[in-house]
CSV table of C-alpha atoms in Angstrom, one decimal:
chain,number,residue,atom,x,y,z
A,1,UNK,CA,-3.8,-11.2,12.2
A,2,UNK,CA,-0.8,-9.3,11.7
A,3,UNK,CA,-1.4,-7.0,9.2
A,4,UNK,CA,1.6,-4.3,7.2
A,5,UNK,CA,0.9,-2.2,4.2
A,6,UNK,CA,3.4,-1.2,1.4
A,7,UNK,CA,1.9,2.0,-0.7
A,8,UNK,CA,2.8,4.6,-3.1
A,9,UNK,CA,2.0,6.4,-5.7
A,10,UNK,CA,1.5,4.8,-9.5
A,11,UNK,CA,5.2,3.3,-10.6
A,12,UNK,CA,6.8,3.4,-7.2
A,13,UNK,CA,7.9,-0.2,-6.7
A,14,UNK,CA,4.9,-1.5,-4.9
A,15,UNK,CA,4.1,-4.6,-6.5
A,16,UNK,CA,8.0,-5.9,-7.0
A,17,UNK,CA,8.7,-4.5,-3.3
A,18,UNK,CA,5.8,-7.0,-2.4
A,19,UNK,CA,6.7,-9.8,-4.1
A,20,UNK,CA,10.2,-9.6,-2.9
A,21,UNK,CA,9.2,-9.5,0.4
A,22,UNK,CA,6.7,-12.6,0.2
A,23,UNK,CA,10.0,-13.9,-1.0
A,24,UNK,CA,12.1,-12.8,1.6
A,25,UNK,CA,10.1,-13.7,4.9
A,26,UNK,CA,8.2,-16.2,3.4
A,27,UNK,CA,11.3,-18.2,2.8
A,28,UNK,CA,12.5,-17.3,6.4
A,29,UNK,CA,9.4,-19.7,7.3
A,30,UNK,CA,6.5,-17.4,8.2
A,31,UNK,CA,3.3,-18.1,6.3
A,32,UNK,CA,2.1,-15.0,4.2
A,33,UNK,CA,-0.7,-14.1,2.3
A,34,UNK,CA,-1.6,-10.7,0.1
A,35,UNK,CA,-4.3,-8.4,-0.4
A,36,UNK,CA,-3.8,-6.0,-3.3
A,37,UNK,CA,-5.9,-3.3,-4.0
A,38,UNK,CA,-6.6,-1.7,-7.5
A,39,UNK,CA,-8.6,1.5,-8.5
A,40,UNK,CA,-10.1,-0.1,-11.7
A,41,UNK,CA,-12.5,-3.0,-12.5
A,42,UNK,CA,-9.6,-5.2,-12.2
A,43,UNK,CA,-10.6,-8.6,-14.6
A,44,UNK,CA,-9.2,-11.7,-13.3
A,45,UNK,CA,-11.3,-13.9,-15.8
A,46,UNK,CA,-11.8,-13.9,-19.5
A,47,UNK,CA,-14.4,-13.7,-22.3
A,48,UNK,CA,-15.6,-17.5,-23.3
A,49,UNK,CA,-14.4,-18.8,-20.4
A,50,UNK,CA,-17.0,-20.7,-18.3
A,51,UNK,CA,-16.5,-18.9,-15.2
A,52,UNK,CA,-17.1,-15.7,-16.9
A,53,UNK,CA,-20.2,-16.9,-18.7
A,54,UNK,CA,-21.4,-17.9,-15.2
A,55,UNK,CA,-21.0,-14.4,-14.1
A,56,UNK,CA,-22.1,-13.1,-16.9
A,57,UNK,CA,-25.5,-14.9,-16.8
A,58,UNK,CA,-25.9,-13.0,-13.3
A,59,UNK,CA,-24.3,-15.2,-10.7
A,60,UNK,CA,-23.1,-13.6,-7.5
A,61,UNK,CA,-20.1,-16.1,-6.9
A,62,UNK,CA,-18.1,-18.6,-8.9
A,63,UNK,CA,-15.9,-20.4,-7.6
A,64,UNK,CA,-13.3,-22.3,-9.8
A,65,UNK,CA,-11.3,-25.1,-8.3
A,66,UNK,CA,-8.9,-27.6,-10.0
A,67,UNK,CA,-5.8,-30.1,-8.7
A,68,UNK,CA,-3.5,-26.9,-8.3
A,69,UNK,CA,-5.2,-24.1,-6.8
A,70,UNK,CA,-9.1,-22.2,-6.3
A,71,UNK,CA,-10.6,-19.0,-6.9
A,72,UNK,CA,-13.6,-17.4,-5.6
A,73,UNK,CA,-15.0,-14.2,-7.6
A,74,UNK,CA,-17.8,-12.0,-6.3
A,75,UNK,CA,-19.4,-10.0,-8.5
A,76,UNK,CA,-20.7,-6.7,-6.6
A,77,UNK,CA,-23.5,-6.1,-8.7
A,78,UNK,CA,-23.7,-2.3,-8.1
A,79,UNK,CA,-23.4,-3.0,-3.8
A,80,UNK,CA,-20.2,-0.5,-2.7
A,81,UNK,CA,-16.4,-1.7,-2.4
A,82,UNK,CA,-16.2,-3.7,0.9
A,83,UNK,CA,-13.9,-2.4,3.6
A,84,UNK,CA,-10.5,-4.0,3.9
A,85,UNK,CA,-11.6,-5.2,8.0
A,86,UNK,CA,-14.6,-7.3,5.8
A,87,UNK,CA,-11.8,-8.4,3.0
A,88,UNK,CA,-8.7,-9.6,5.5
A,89,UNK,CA,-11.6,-11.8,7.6
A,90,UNK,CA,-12.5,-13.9,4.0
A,91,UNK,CA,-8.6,-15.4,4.3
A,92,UNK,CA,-7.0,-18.0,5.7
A,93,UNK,CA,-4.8,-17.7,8.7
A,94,UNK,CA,-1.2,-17.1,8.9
A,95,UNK,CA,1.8,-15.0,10.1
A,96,UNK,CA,1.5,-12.2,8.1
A,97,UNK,CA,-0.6,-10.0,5.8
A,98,UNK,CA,0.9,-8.0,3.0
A,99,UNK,CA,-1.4,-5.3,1.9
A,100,UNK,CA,-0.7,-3.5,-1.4
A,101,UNK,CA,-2.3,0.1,-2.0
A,102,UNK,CA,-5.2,1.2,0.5
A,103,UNK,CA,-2.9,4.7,1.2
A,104,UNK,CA,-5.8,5.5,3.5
A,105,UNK,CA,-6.5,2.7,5.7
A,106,UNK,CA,-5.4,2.5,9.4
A,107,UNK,CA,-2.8,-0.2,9.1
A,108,UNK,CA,0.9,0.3,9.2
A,109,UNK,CA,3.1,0.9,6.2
A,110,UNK,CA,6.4,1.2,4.2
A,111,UNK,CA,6.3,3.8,1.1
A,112,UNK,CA,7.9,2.7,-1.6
A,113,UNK,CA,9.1,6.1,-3.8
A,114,UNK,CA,11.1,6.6,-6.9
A,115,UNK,CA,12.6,9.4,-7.8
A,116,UNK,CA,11.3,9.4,-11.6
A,117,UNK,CA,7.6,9.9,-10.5
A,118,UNK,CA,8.6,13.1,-9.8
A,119,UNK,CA,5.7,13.0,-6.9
A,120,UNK,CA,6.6,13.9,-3.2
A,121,UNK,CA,6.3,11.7,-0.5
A,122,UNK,CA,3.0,10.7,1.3
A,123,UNK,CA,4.8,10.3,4.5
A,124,UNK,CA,4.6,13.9,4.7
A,125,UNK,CA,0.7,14.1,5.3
A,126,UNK,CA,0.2,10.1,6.1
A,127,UNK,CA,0.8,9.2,9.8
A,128,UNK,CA,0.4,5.3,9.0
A,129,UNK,CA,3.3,5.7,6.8
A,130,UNK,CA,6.6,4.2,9.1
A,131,UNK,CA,9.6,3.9,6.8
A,132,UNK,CA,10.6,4.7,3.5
A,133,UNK,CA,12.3,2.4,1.1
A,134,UNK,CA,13.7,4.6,-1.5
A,135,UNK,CA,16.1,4.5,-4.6
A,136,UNK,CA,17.8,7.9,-3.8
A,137,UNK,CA,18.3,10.0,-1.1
A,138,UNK,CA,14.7,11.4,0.9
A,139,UNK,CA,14.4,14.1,4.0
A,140,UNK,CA,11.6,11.6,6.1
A,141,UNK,CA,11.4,13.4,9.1
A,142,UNK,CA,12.6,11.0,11.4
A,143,UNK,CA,11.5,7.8,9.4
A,144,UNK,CA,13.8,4.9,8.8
A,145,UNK,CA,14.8,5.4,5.3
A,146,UNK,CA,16.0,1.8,3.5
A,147,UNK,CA,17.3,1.7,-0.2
A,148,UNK,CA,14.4,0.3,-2.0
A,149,UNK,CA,16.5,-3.1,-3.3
A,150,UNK,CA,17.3,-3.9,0.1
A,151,UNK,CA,14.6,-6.3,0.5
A,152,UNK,CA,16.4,-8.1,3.5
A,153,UNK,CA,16.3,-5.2,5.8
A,154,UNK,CA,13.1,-3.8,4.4
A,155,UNK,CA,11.6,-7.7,5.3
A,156,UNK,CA,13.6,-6.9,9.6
A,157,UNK,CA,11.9,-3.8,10.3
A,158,UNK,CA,8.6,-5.0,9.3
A,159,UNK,CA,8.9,-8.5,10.8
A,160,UNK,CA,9.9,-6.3,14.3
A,161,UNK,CA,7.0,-3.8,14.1
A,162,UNK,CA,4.6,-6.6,13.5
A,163,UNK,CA,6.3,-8.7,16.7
A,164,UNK,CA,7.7,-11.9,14.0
């Protein structure tokens, strides 16, 4: 599978550079999926639902499934986070995996940075790290530097690192 991170620090434009660029090359025909990564107890289910009640009551899985789409939840009940390699093999085929967050993993990546975080880049001590998409100016060492709108160009580079 053909895997390519976007990371960041907090408020960078992670999320909406993802989604532009599921847009973008999804809509230039390649099939794409997502794997987003979040440092809380992230809740995808709600009190009084039945699925949560099913959790709740100490299942492992639930899987909810109706005319429009499935979901599978899996409660780690105290076992450790599983490693992205373990996560990517759970989904389906297709031309390309979007990864948001996991700074630290081994795959490729763009940094998204804004200026109004006031943080630095992670370029600077992050090898995997292979362009910048920016909304002002950066010093990148040699990266490729793209203006963080330009979703079109931002959607090339990766498609030619990846070999789409």
């Amino acid at each position: 599978m053909r895997i390519y991170g976007v990371t960041g620090w907090k408020n960078s434009g992670k999320t909406g550079l993802v989604e532009r660029l599921v847009s973008e090359i999804s809509g230039r025909g390649f099939t794409v999926s997502t794997i987003k990564h979040a440092h809380h107890a992230t809740e995808i289910d709600h009190p009084g639902r039945d699925s949560y009640r099913h959790r709740e009551a100490g299942a492992r899985e639930v899987l909810v499934a109706s005319p429009v789409r499935w979901a599978l939840m899996h409660e780690l009940r105290d076992q450790p986070e599983p490693p992205i390699e373990e996560l990517l093999q759970k989904l389906s085929p297709v031309d390309l995996i979007l990864v948001e967050g996991y700074k630290r993993e081994a795959h490729p990546k763009v940094e998204a940075h804004r200026s109004e975080t006031g943080r630095g880049l992670l370029a600077t001590t992050n090898e995997t790290i292979k362009a910048i998409a920016s909304d002002s100016a950066v010093e990148a060492d040699g990266l490729p530097v793209f203006d963080l709108d330009d979703t079109a160009s931002i959607a090339d580079f990766i498609l030619g690192e990846v070999g789409l």
